[in-house]
Amino acid sequence: MSQFLQFYFSLNDRGTTAERRMAQALRLVLSADPDDDPVQTGGEVDEERLLQIMAIAHSAAADGHPLPLEERDDVSVDLGPGATVSAFSDSAPPECPRCHELLDEWDPQPWWDGGDEPTEECPNCGFTALIGDWDITNTPYARTECGLVLVDWPDLPEYGPGLHEALLAAVGSRPRYVSGNT
């Protein structure tokens, strides 16, 4: 069965800063009802659930592996160098923010294997930057040390734009959003 995933993450934050930011983002999500239209924050936060989600994130980080998708609830947090955004069935290569050319030849495998964030050059216009500074909204992969994962929530850019923007502001420096179906 296909699932719709949304991943809010930072490309710069790690350690206690990442943990603090993920807890802040988690509070926003836990104060929202995914059945509302639009999805908005403002409800009561279940502090026990927040602590439980963060404890699971710490346990997975200690193991060095992100929590498998089949073990995730509708909301989860990834912490540590094992945190990744997995490939989606409807993914596309990174897009140049200057000329919108797709980086068709991009190989995410070295980054997937734990390498540094790669710098890429657009073959069309010459734009050169870290891959996270390209449009990676539909990319098949990103590597991070902190992220918030929503499983089968409404598409927040469309059905909860205020929450979407608040999450991007909360997750940390160089915030990014990736979504798609498994």
CSV table of C-alpha atoms in Angstrom, one decimal:
chain,number,residue,atom,x,y,z
A,1,MET,CA,0.0,0.0,0.0
A,2,SER,CA,1.4,3.4,-1.0
A,3,GLN,CA,1.9,6.0,1.7
A,4,PHE,CA,2.3,9.7,1.3
A,5,LEU,CA,5.4,11.0,3.2
A,6,GLN,CA,6.4,14.5,4.0
A,7,PHE,CA,9.9,15.2,5.4
A,8,TYR,CA,10.9,18.5,7.0
A,9,PHE,CA,14.6,18.8,7.7
A,10,SER,CA,17.6,21.0,8.2
A,11,LEU,CA,20.8,20.6,6.2
A,12,ASN,CA,23.0,22.3,8.8
A,13,ASP,CA,21.8,21.5,12.4
A,14,ARG,CA,22.9,18.6,14.5
A,15,GLY,CA,23.3,17.6,18.2
A,16,THR,CA,21.4,19.5,20.8
A,17,THR,CA,20.5,22.3,18.4
A,18,ALA,CA,18.8,19.8,16.1
A,19,GLU,CA,17.1,18.1,19.0
A,20,ARG,CA,15.7,21.4,20.3
A,21,ARG,CA,14.5,22.4,16.8
A,22,MET,CA,12.8,19.0,16.2
A,23,ALA,CA,11.0,19.2,19.5
A,24,GLN,CA,9.7,22.7,18.5
A,25,ALA,CA,8.6,21.4,15.1
A,26,LEU,CA,7.0,18.4,16.8
A,27,ARG,CA,5.0,20.6,19.1
A,28,LEU,CA,3.6,22.4,16.1
A,29,VAL,CA,2.5,19.2,14.5
A,30,LEU,CA,1.1,17.7,17.7
A,31,SER,CA,-1.0,20.9,18.2
A,32,ALA,CA,-2.6,20.4,14.7
A,33,ASP,CA,-5.4,18.0,13.6
A,34,PRO,CA,-4.7,16.5,10.2
A,35,ASP,CA,-8.5,16.1,9.6
A,36,ASP,CA,-9.0,19.9,9.7
A,37,ASP,CA,-9.1,21.9,6.4
A,38,PRO,CA,-6.9,23.9,6.5
A,39,VAL,CA,-4.6,22.0,8.9
A,40,GLN,CA,-3.7,24.5,11.6
A,41,THR,CA,-1.8,24.7,14.8
A,42,GLY,CA,-3.3,25.8,18.1
A,43,GLY,CA,-4.6,22.6,19.8
A,44,GLU,CA,-3.4,21.1,23.0
A,45,VAL,CA,-0.1,19.3,22.8
A,46,ASP,CA,0.1,15.8,24.2
A,47,GLU,CA,3.4,16.1,26.2
A,48,GLU,CA,3.5,12.4,26.8
A,49,ARG,CA,3.3,11.6,23.1
A,50,LEU,CA,6.0,14.3,22.4
A,51,LEU,CA,8.4,12.6,24.9
A,52,GLN,CA,7.6,9.2,23.5
A,53,ILE,CA,8.4,10.3,19.9
A,54,MET,CA,11.6,11.9,21.0
A,55,ALA,CA,12.6,8.8,23.0
A,56,ILE,CA,12.1,6.6,19.9
A,57,ALA,CA,14.2,9.1,17.8
A,58,HIS,CA,17.0,8.9,20.4
A,59,SER,CA,16.9,5.1,20.4
A,60,ALA,CA,17.1,4.9,16.6
A,61,ALA,CA,19.9,7.5,16.5
A,62,ALA,CA,21.8,5.4,19.1
A,63,ASP,CA,21.5,2.4,16.7
A,64,GLY,CA,22.8,4.6,13.9
A,65,HIS,CA,19.8,3.8,11.6
A,66,PRO,CA,16.6,5.7,10.9
A,67,LEU,CA,13.4,4.0,12.0
A,68,PRO,CA,12.0,1.8,9.2
A,69,LEU,CA,8.9,3.2,7.6
A,70,GLU,CA,6.8,0.2,8.7
A,71,GLU,CA,7.6,1.0,12.3
A,72,ARG,CA,6.6,4.7,12.1
A,73,ASP,CA,3.4,6.3,13.4
A,74,ASP,CA,1.9,9.2,11.6
A,75,VAL,CA,4.5,11.5,13.1
A,76,SER,CA,8.1,10.7,13.8
A,77,VAL,CA,11.5,12.4,14.3
A,78,ASP,CA,14.9,11.4,13.0
A,79,LEU,CA,18.1,12.4,14.8
A,80,GLY,CA,21.7,11.6,14.1
A,81,PRO,CA,23.9,11.0,11.1
A,82,GLY,CA,21.7,8.0,10.0
A,83,ALA,CA,18.7,10.3,9.3
A,84,THR,CA,17.9,10.2,5.6
A,85,VAL,CA,15.1,11.1,3.2
A,86,SER,CA,14.4,7.9,1.2
A,87,ALA,CA,13.5,7.5,-2.4
A,88,PHE,CA,9.9,8.1,-3.5
A,89,SER,CA,8.1,6.5,-6.5
A,90,ASP,CA,7.3,9.9,-7.9
A,91,SER,CA,10.8,11.4,-7.5
A,92,ALA,CA,12.7,13.7,-9.9
A,93,PRO,CA,16.3,14.8,-10.1
A,94,PRO,CA,17.4,18.1,-8.4
A,95,GLU,CA,16.3,21.2,-10.4
A,96,CYS,CA,18.6,24.2,-11.0
A,97,PRO,CA,17.1,27.2,-9.1
A,98,ARG,CA,18.4,29.6,-11.8
A,99,CYS,CA,17.3,28.0,-15.2
A,100,HIS,CA,15.1,25.0,-13.9
A,101,GLU,CA,17.2,22.4,-15.8
A,102,LEU,CA,17.0,19.0,-14.2
A,103,LEU,CA,20.3,17.5,-13.1
A,104,ASP,CA,19.5,14.2,-14.8
A,105,GLU,CA,23.0,12.7,-14.3
A,106,TRP,CA,23.0,13.3,-10.5
A,107,ASP,CA,24.2,10.3,-8.6
A,108,PRO,CA,23.0,10.4,-4.9
A,109,GLN,CA,24.8,7.2,-4.0
A,110,PRO,CA,28.0,8.8,-2.5
A,111,TRP,CA,25.8,11.1,-0.3
A,112,TRP,CA,23.6,8.1,0.6
A,113,ASP,CA,26.7,6.2,1.7
A,114,GLY,CA,27.5,8.9,4.3
A,115,GLY,CA,29.6,11.3,2.2
A,116,ASP,CA,29.5,15.0,2.4
A,117,GLU,CA,26.8,17.0,0.7
A,118,PRO,CA,28.0,17.3,-2.9
A,119,THR,CA,28.5,20.5,-4.9
A,120,GLU,CA,27.0,20.3,-8.4
A,121,GLU,CA,27.2,22.4,-11.5
A,122,CYS,CA,24.3,23.0,-13.9
A,123,PRO,CA,25.2,21.8,-17.4
A,124,ASN,CA,22.9,24.4,-18.9
A,125,CYS,CA,23.7,27.7,-17.1
A,126,GLY,CA,26.7,26.9,-14.9
A,127,PHE,CA,25.0,27.5,-11.5
A,128,THR,CA,27.2,25.8,-8.9
A,129,ALA,CA,26.2,25.1,-5.3
A,130,LEU,CA,25.7,22.5,-2.7
A,131,ILE,CA,23.0,20.1,-3.9
A,132,GLY,CA,20.8,21.3,-1.0
A,133,ASP,CA,20.7,24.7,-2.5
A,134,TRP,CA,19.1,23.3,-5.6
A,135,ASP,CA,15.4,22.6,-5.7
A,136,ILE,CA,15.3,19.2,-4.1
A,137,THR,CA,11.6,19.1,-3.3
A,138,ASN,CA,11.1,16.0,-5.5
A,139,THR,CA,14.6,14.5,-5.3
A,140,PRO,CA,14.9,10.8,-4.5
A,141,TYR,CA,17.3,11.4,-1.6
A,142,ALA,CA,18.7,13.8,0.9
A,143,ARG,CA,20.9,13.3,4.0
A,144,THR,CA,20.4,15.1,7.2
A,145,GLU,CA,20.9,14.8,11.0
A,146,CYS,CA,17.5,15.9,11.9
A,147,GLY,CA,14.1,15.7,10.4
A,148,LEU,CA,10.4,15.5,11.1
A,149,VAL,CA,8.5,12.8,9.1
A,150,LEU,CA,4.7,12.9,8.5
A,151,VAL,CA,3.1,9.7,7.2
A,152,ASP,CA,-0.3,10.0,5.4
A,153,TRP,CA,-1.0,13.5,6.5
A,154,PRO,CA,-2.6,15.9,4.1
A,155,ASP,CA,-0.2,17.6,1.7
A,156,LEU,CA,0.6,20.6,3.9
A,157,PRO,CA,1.7,23.1,1.3
A,158,GLU,CA,-1.8,22.7,-0.1
A,159,TYR,CA,-4.0,21.9,2.9
A,160,GLY,CA,-2.0,23.5,5.7
A,161,PRO,CA,0.2,26.3,4.2
A,162,GLY,CA,0.5,28.1,7.6
A,163,LEU,CA,1.7,24.9,9.3
A,164,HIS,CA,4.0,24.2,6.3
A,165,GLU,CA,5.7,27.5,6.6
A,166,ALA,CA,5.9,27.3,10.4
A,167,LEU,CA,7.6,23.9,10.2
A,168,LEU,CA,10.1,25.1,7.7
A,169,ALA,CA,10.9,28.0,10.1
A,170,ALA,CA,11.1,25.6,13.1
A,171,VAL,CA,13.3,22.8,11.8
A,172,GLY,CA,16.5,24.8,11.6
A,173,SER,CA,19.0,26.4,9.3
A,174,ARG,CA,18.8,25.5,5.6
A,175,PRO,CA,15.4,24.0,6.0
A,176,ARG,CA,14.1,21.8,3.3
A,177,TYR,CA,10.9,19.9,2.4
A,178,VAL,CA,10.6,16.7,0.4
A,179,SER,CA,7.4,14.7,-0.2
A,180,GLY,CA,6.2,11.9,-2.2
A,181,ASN,CA,4.6,8.5,-2.3
A,182,THR,CA,6.4,5.3,-1.3
